[in-house]
Amino acid sequence: MSGGTRSFEQARRLAARGHEVHIVTSDVVGDDLAKKPKYRWRRTVEAGVNVHWFPVRYSNGMPFSRRLRAFAEFMVVASVRATRLKADLVFATSTPLTVAVPGIVASKLRRIPFVFEVRDLWPEVAIEMGALRNPLARRLAGLLANLAYRNAEEVIVLSPGMADGVVARRPATATTIIPNAADLALFQVNQHAVRQFREGQRWLGDRPLIVYTGTLGIVNGVDYLVRAARRLRELDADVQFLIVGSGQEWEDVRSLAAAQGLLDTTVRMWSSIPKSELPVLLGASTISTSMVRPIPALWDNSANKFFDALAAGRPIAINYGGWQADLLKESGAGLVLDPYDPDAGADSLARGVRDKRWLLDAGRAARGLAIREFSRDLLFERFETVLLRSANRGLADYSATPGLV
């Protein structure tokens, strides 16, 4: 499927180690859900993992209020489902923050340990972005975050900044940093396939290609890339941009590209593709990119696209600060663009995209980072250690309770 595969990659590795794994998740559908006779669960087995799906109408293009309603709906049905599954440990991964509730409910009713993963720091990010303005809603979200951290045997976070945010709320919380990962085997670039891809795109050929692959949501601010493309066309008309994804701002980004006279000439936009098709696309790119809006709370992110580029050995350009910017500056694996000035970002891209020596060195540095620090298998070992440690510690606590076996 398109999108991040973190949960599946962790789950299938757990299953391969002999653990029995159940995933309770949403089966995202569109408006055709209204035509279905009733809501119902379905169950499949994927790579040895038992997956429990419940249909929920949801998309990144929904208004924030409708997305909250979808979160609440899934929170209720997932709580019921999770409590019916026998387990030694329950693990919940957010966002949304409401996912913590099924984990806590199952933990309490089943009397088993609970591990919580924070993939975006809520409600802090939502508040700083202005999406969560109601004082009561802010307070309730804060209370929910505190509840999740207090009930978790351990909290997993994706970046140092997120760890700081969790500890700021609850200093006693045991916290482990496990960022998103680089899938080394998947992104081993096939040069023959890359040549075929480039030859199959009549607009591309041997021209430099800058790509963005991922969500076009409010947090991403992909309009930055279109504005940079306008300036870059003045500097180097051969450079091409390809934006691949979906989300709430898809039409806005497309309209901006059209208004600037860039659409289907300098900027092309494709819908989301399965992750299995990304290696060839990234392999064909000259520089990959990761974008977020200039809001410091977002700079603690751990975007999949960043690690996909590392795995593919492609230089990556980002328009934000934080730990990933520090990593690029230290390693030389990419560019840190001015977060507030797309024209200045375009100037940096124009220099990088034609510097063959820098492109080669940056690509090697990116692949080296993926191997040494961010390989999926390496980070899975850390993940399994947290789960086993929490399960053993939590079960020991529960076994001391009178009446428990």
Coordinates of C-alpha atoms in Angstrom, one line a residue:
M1 CA 0.0 0.0 0.0
S2 CA 1.0 3.6 -0.3
G3 CA 2.2 5.6 2.7
G4 CA 4.3 4.6 5.7
T5 CA 4.9 0.9 6.4
R6 CA 6.5 1.2 9.8
S7 CA 3.9 -0.8 11.7
F8 CA 3.7 -3.6 9.2
E9 CA 7.5 -3.9 8.9
Q10 CA 7.8 -4.2 12.7
A11 CA 4.9 -6.6 12.9
R12 CA 6.1 -9.0 10.3
R13 CA 9.5 -9.2 11.9
L14 CA 7.9 -10.0 15.2
A15 CA 5.9 -12.8 13.6
A16 CA 9.1 -14.1 12.0
R17 CA 10.7 -14.3 15.5
G18 CA 7.9 -16.5 16.6
H19 CA 5.6 -13.9 18.3
E20 CA 1.8 -14.1 17.7
V21 CA 0.9 -10.6 16.4
H22 CA -2.5 -9.0 15.9
I23 CA -2.9 -5.6 14.4
V24 CA -6.2 -3.7 14.9
T25 CA -6.4 -1.0 12.3
S26 CA -8.7 1.1 10.1
D27 CA -9.8 0.0 6.6
V28 CA -9.9 3.4 5.1
V29 CA -12.6 3.9 2.5
G30 CA -14.2 6.7 0.6
D31 CA -17.8 7.9 0.1
D32 CA -18.8 4.4 -1.0
L33 CA -18.9 3.5 2.7
A34 CA -22.4 5.0 2.8
K35 CA -23.7 2.5 0.3
K36 CA -22.6 -0.5 2.3
P37 CA -25.3 -2.3 4.3
K38 CA -23.4 -2.2 7.6
Y39 CA -20.1 -1.6 9.3
R40 CA -18.2 -4.8 10.0
W41 CA -14.8 -6.2 10.8
R42 CA -12.8 -8.3 8.4
R43 CA -9.7 -10.3 9.2
T44 CA -6.7 -11.2 7.0
V45 CA -3.3 -12.7 7.5
E46 CA -0.4 -10.7 6.1
A47 CA 3.1 -12.2 6.2
G48 CA 2.1 -14.1 9.3
V49 CA 0.4 -11.2 11.0
N50 CA -3.3 -11.3 12.0
V51 CA -4.8 -8.0 10.8
H52 CA -8.2 -6.9 12.0
W53 CA -9.7 -4.2 9.7
F54 CA -12.6 -1.9 10.4
P55 CA -14.0 0.4 7.7
V56 CA -13.7 4.1 8.5
R57 CA -14.3 7.0 6.2
Y58 CA -11.2 9.1 6.3
S59 CA -8.8 11.1 4.1
N60 CA -6.2 13.8 4.6
G61 CA -8.4 16.0 2.6
M62 CA -11.1 16.0 5.2
P63 CA -11.7 19.1 7.4
F64 CA -10.1 18.8 10.9
S65 CA -13.5 18.3 12.6
R66 CA -14.4 15.4 10.4
R67 CA -11.0 13.8 10.9
L68 CA -11.6 14.1 14.7
R69 CA -14.9 12.3 14.3
A70 CA -13.2 9.5 12.4
F71 CA -10.5 9.2 15.1
A72 CA -13.3 9.0 17.8
E73 CA -15.2 6.4 15.9
F74 CA -12.1 4.2 15.5
M75 CA -11.2 4.7 19.1
V76 CA -14.5 3.2 20.3
V77 CA -14.6 0.2 18.0
A78 CA -10.8 -0.6 18.4
S79 CA -11.2 -0.5 22.2
V80 CA -13.9 -3.2 22.0
R81 CA -11.9 -5.3 19.5
A82 CA -8.6 -5.0 21.4
T83 CA -10.1 -6.3 24.7
R84 CA -11.3 -9.4 23.0
L85 CA -7.8 -10.5 22.0
K86 CA -5.6 -12.5 24.3
A87 CA -2.2 -11.0 24.6
D88 CA 0.9 -10.6 26.8
L89 CA 1.4 -6.9 25.8
V90 CA -0.5 -4.2 24.0
F91 CA 1.2 -1.6 21.8
A92 CA -0.4 1.5 20.4
T93 CA 1.1 3.9 17.9
S94 CA -0.1 7.4 17.3
T95 CA -1.1 9.7 15.7
P96 CA -3.9 10.3 16.3
L97 CA -3.5 10.6 20.1
T98 CA -6.9 8.9 20.5
V99 CA -5.2 5.6 19.5
A100 CA -3.8 5.5 23.1
V101 CA -7.3 4.8 24.5
P102 CA -7.8 1.3 23.0
G103 CA -4.3 0.5 24.2
I104 CA -5.0 1.7 27.8
V105 CA -8.5 0.0 27.9
A106 CA -7.1 -3.4 26.7
S107 CA -4.2 -3.0 29.1
K108 CA -6.4 -2.4 32.1
L109 CA -9.1 -5.0 31.3
R110 CA -6.6 -7.7 30.2
R111 CA -4.1 -6.7 33.0
I112 CA -1.2 -6.6 30.6
P113 CA 1.6 -4.1 30.0
F114 CA 1.1 -1.2 27.6
V115 CA 3.7 0.5 25.3
F116 CA 2.9 3.7 23.6
E117 CA 4.6 5.1 20.5
V118 CA 4.5 8.8 19.7
R119 CA 5.0 9.5 15.9
D120 CA 3.9 13.1 16.2
L121 CA 3.9 15.2 19.4
W122 CA 0.3 15.9 20.1
P123 CA -1.3 18.1 21.2
E124 CA 1.7 20.4 20.9
V125 CA 1.9 20.3 17.1
A126 CA -1.8 20.8 16.6
I127 CA -1.8 23.8 19.0
E128 CA 1.2 25.4 17.3
M129 CA -0.3 24.9 13.9
G130 CA -3.5 26.6 15.0
A131 CA -5.6 23.4 14.3
L132 CA -6.6 23.0 18.0
R133 CA -7.8 26.4 19.2
N134 CA -10.6 25.7 21.6
P135 CA -9.2 26.0 25.2
L136 CA -11.3 23.0 26.4
A137 CA -10.2 20.8 23.5
R138 CA -6.6 21.8 24.2
R139 CA -7.0 20.8 27.9
L140 CA -8.7 17.5 27.1
A141 CA -6.0 16.7 24.5
G142 CA -3.3 17.5 27.1
L143 CA -5.0 15.3 29.7
L144 CA -5.2 12.4 27.2
A145 CA -1.5 12.8 26.5
N146 CA -0.7 12.7 30.2
L147 CA -3.0 9.7 30.6
A148 CA -1.2 7.8 27.8
Y149 CA 2.3 8.6 29.2
R150 CA 1.3 7.7 32.8
N151 CA -0.2 4.3 31.9
A152 CA 2.6 3.3 29.5
E153 CA 5.3 0.9 30.7
E154 CA 7.5 2.7 28.2
V155 CA 7.1 5.3 25.5
I156 CA 8.8 5.0 22.1
V157 CA 9.4 8.3 20.2
L158 CA 10.8 9.0 16.7
S159 CA 13.2 11.9 17.5
P160 CA 15.1 13.6 20.3
G161 CA 12.7 16.5 20.2
M162 CA 9.7 14.3 20.7
A163 CA 11.5 12.6 23.7
D164 CA 12.0 16.1 25.2
G165 CA 8.3 16.8 24.7
V166 CA 7.2 13.6 26.4
V167 CA 9.6 14.1 29.4
A168 CA 8.5 17.7 29.7
R169 CA 4.9 16.4 30.4
R170 CA 5.9 13.5 32.6
P171 CA 9.6 13.4 33.7
A172 CA 9.2 9.8 35.1
T173 CA 8.3 8.3 31.7
A174 CA 10.8 5.7 30.4
T175 CA 11.4 6.9 26.8
T176 CA 13.3 5.2 23.9
I177 CA 14.1 6.9 20.6
I178 CA 13.5 4.7 17.5
P179 CA 13.3 6.9 14.4
N180 CA 11.7 5.8 11.1
A181 CA 13.9 3.4 9.2
A182 CA 15.6 2.8 5.9
D183 CA 14.6 -0.3 4.0
L184 CA 18.0 -1.2 2.5
A185 CA 17.0 -4.2 0.5
L186 CA 13.9 -2.6 -1.0
F187 CA 15.8 0.5 -2.1
Q188 CA 18.7 -1.2 -3.7
V189 CA 18.6 0.7 -6.9
N190 CA 18.3 -1.2 -10.2
Q191 CA 20.1 0.9 -12.7
H192 CA 18.5 -0.9 -15.7
A193 CA 15.0 -0.2 -14.3
V194 CA 16.0 3.4 -13.7
R195 CA 17.1 3.9 -17.3
Q196 CA 13.9 2.3 -18.5
F197 CA 11.9 4.7 -16.3
R198 CA 13.7 7.8 -17.6
E199 CA 13.5 6.7 -21.2
G200 CA 9.7 6.0 -20.7
Q201 CA 9.1 9.6 -19.7
R202 CA 9.5 11.7 -22.8
W203 CA 9.6 14.9 -20.7
L204 CA 12.5 13.7 -18.6
G205 CA 15.3 11.9 -20.5
D206 CA 18.7 12.9 -19.1
R207 CA 17.4 16.1 -17.4
P208 CA 17.9 16.7 -13.6
L209 CA 14.9 15.5 -11.6
I210 CA 13.9 16.8 -8.2
V211 CA 11.2 14.7 -6.5
Y212 CA 8.8 14.9 -3.6
T213 CA 7.0 11.7 -2.6
G214 CA 4.5 11.8 0.2
T215 CA 1.4 13.5 1.7
L216 CA 0.3 16.9 0.5
G217 CA -1.2 17.9 3.8
I218 CA -1.4 21.2 5.7
V219 CA 1.8 20.3 7.6
N220 CA 3.8 19.6 4.5
G221 CA 3.6 22.9 2.7
V222 CA 4.5 21.5 -0.7
D223 CA 3.7 24.8 -2.2
Y224 CA 7.3 25.7 -1.2
L225 CA 8.6 23.4 -3.8
V226 CA 6.4 24.9 -6.5
R227 CA 7.6 28.4 -5.6
A228 CA 11.2 27.2 -5.7
A229 CA 10.5 25.6 -9.1
R230 CA 9.4 29.0 -10.5
R231 CA 12.7 30.5 -9.5
L232 CA 14.8 27.5 -10.5
R233 CA 13.3 27.6 -14.0
E234 CA 14.8 31.1 -14.4
L235 CA 18.2 29.7 -13.4
D236 CA 18.1 26.3 -15.2
A237 CA 15.1 25.6 -17.4
D238 CA 16.1 21.9 -17.9
V239 CA 15.5 21.0 -14.2
Q240 CA 12.3 19.0 -13.7
F241 CA 10.1 18.5 -10.6
L242 CA 7.9 15.6 -9.9
I243 CA 5.4 15.6 -7.0
V244 CA 3.9 12.2 -6.1
G245 CA 1.3 11.9 -3.4
S246 CA -2.2 12.9 -2.2
G247 CA -3.7 15.0 0.5
Q248 CA -5.7 18.0 1.5
E249 CA -3.6 20.5 -0.4
W250 CA -3.2 18.5 -3.7
E251 CA -5.6 20.8 -5.6
D252 CA -4.1 23.9 -4.1
V253 CA -0.5 22.9 -5.1
R254 CA -1.7 21.9 -8.5
S255 CA -3.5 25.2 -9.0
L256 CA -0.4 27.1 -7.9
A257 CA 1.7 25.2 -10.4
A258 CA -0.8 26.0 -13.1
A259 CA -1.0 29.7 -12.2
Q260 CA 2.7 30.0 -12.4
G261 CA 2.8 28.3 -15.8
L262 CA 4.8 25.4 -14.4
L263 CA 2.3 22.5 -14.6
D264 CA 3.2 19.8 -17.0
T265 CA 6.2 21.8 -18.2
T266 CA 8.5 22.1 -15.2
V267 CA 6.3 20.6 -12.5
R268 CA 4.4 17.3 -12.8
M269 CA 2.1 15.8 -10.3
W270 CA 1.2 12.1 -9.9
S271 CA -1.1 10.4 -7.5
S272 CA 0.2 8.1 -4.7
I273 CA 2.0 4.9 -5.7
P274 CA 2.7 1.8 -3.6
K275 CA 6.0 1.8 -1.7
S276 CA 7.3 -1.1 -3.8
E277 CA 7.4 1.3 -6.8
L278 CA 9.3 4.0 -5.0
P279 CA 12.8 2.6 -5.5
V280 CA 12.8 3.1 -9.2
L281 CA 11.4 6.6 -8.9
L282 CA 13.9 7.6 -6.2
G283 CA 16.7 5.9 -8.2
A284 CA 15.8 8.1 -11.2
S285 CA 15.8 11.3 -9.1
T286 CA 18.8 13.6 -8.9
I287 CA 17.7 15.0 -5.5
S288 CA 14.8 13.9 -3.3
T289 CA 13.0 16.3 -1.0
S290 CA 11.1 16.5 2.3
M291 CA 9.0 19.5 3.1
V292 CA 7.2 20.9 6.1
R293 CA 5.8 24.3 7.0
P294 CA 8.1 26.8 8.8
I295 CA 6.7 25.8 12.3
P296 CA 9.5 24.7 14.7
A297 CA 7.2 22.1 16.4
L298 CA 7.2 20.2 13.0
W299 CA 10.9 20.1 12.9
D300 CA 11.0 17.1 15.3
N301 CA 9.3 15.0 12.6
S302 CA 10.7 11.7 11.3
A303 CA 9.4 11.6 7.8
N304 CA 9.4 8.3 5.9
K305 CA 10.5 10.1 2.7
F306 CA 13.7 11.2 4.4
F307 CA 14.8 7.6 5.2
D308 CA 13.6 6.3 1.9
A309 CA 16.0 8.7 0.2
L310 CA 18.8 7.6 2.5
A311 CA 18.1 4.0 1.7
A312 CA 18.2 4.7 -2.1
G313 CA 21.4 6.6 -1.7
R314 CA 19.9 9.9 -3.0
P315 CA 20.9 13.3 -1.8
I316 CA 18.0 14.8 0.1
A317 CA 17.0 18.5 0.4
I318 CA 14.8 19.6 3.4
N319 CA 13.3 23.0 4.2
Y320 CA 13.4 22.7 8.0
G321 CA 15.7 22.7 11.0
G322 CA 16.0 20.2 13.8
W323 CA 17.7 16.9 14.2
Q324 CA 17.4 15.9 10.5
A325 CA 19.0 19.2 9.4
D326 CA 21.8 18.7 11.9
L327 CA 22.3 15.2 10.5
L328 CA 22.6 16.4 6.9
K329 CA 25.0 19.2 7.8
E330 CA 27.2 16.7 9.7
S331 CA 27.2 14.0 7.2
G332 CA 27.0 15.9 3.9
A333 CA 24.1 13.7 2.7
G334 CA 22.0 16.6 1.5
L335 CA 20.9 20.2 1.6
V336 CA 19.1 22.3 4.2
L337 CA 17.1 24.9 2.4
D338 CA 16.0 28.3 3.8
P339 CA 12.6 27.4 5.5
Y340 CA 11.2 30.9 4.8
D341 CA 12.5 31.8 1.4
P342 CA 11.7 29.4 -1.6
D343 CA 13.9 31.6 -3.9
A344 CA 16.9 31.1 -1.7
G345 CA 16.0 27.4 -1.6
A346 CA 15.9 27.3 -5.4
D347 CA 19.4 28.9 -5.5
S348 CA 20.8 26.1 -3.3
L349 CA 19.0 23.4 -5.5
A350 CA 20.4 25.0 -8.7
R351 CA 24.0 24.7 -7.4
G352 CA 23.5 21.2 -6.1
V353 CA 21.7 19.6 -9.0
R354 CA 24.5 20.4 -11.4
D355 CA 27.5 19.6 -9.1
K356 CA 28.3 16.0 -10.1
R357 CA 31.0 15.6 -7.4
W358 CA 28.7 16.8 -4.7
L359 CA 25.8 14.6 -5.9
L360 CA 28.1 11.5 -5.9
D361 CA 29.5 12.3 -2.4
A362 CA 26.1 13.2 -0.9
G363 CA 24.5 10.0 -2.3
R364 CA 27.3 7.9 -0.8
A365 CA 26.9 9.7 2.5
A366 CA 23.1 9.1 2.4
R367 CA 23.5 5.4 1.8
G368 CA 26.2 5.2 4.5
L369 CA 23.8 6.8 7.1
A370 CA 21.1 4.3 6.1
I371 CA 23.4 1.3 6.7
R372 CA 25.1 2.5 9.9
E373 CA 22.3 4.2 11.8
F374 CA 18.9 3.7 10.2
S375 CA 18.5 0.2 8.7
R376 CA 15.2 -1.4 9.3
D377 CA 16.7 -4.5 10.8
L378 CA 18.9 -2.6 13.2
L379 CA 16.1 -0.5 14.5
F380 CA 13.8 -3.5 14.8
E381 CA 16.2 -5.0 17.3
R382 CA 15.8 -1.9 19.5
F383 CA 12.0 -2.1 19.1
E384 CA 11.7 -5.8 20.1
T385 CA 14.0 -5.1 23.0
V386 CA 11.6 -2.4 24.3
L387 CA 8.6 -4.7 23.9
L388 CA 10.2 -7.7 25.6
R389 CA 11.6 -5.6 28.4
S390 CA 8.2 -3.9 29.0
A391 CA 6.4 -7.3 28.8
N392 CA 8.7 -9.0 31.3
R393 CA 8.7 -6.0 33.7
G394 CA 4.9 -5.5 33.5
L395 CA 4.0 -9.1 33.8
A396 CA 6.2 -9.4 36.9
D397 CA 4.3 -6.5 38.4
Y398 CA 0.9 -8.0 37.6
S399 CA 1.9 -11.5 38.9
A400 CA 2.5 -10.0 42.3
T401 CA -1.2 -9.0 42.5
P402 CA -3.3 -11.4 44.5
G403 CA -5.5 -13.7 42.4
L404 CA -3.5 -13.3 39.2
V405 CA -1.7 -16.3 37.6

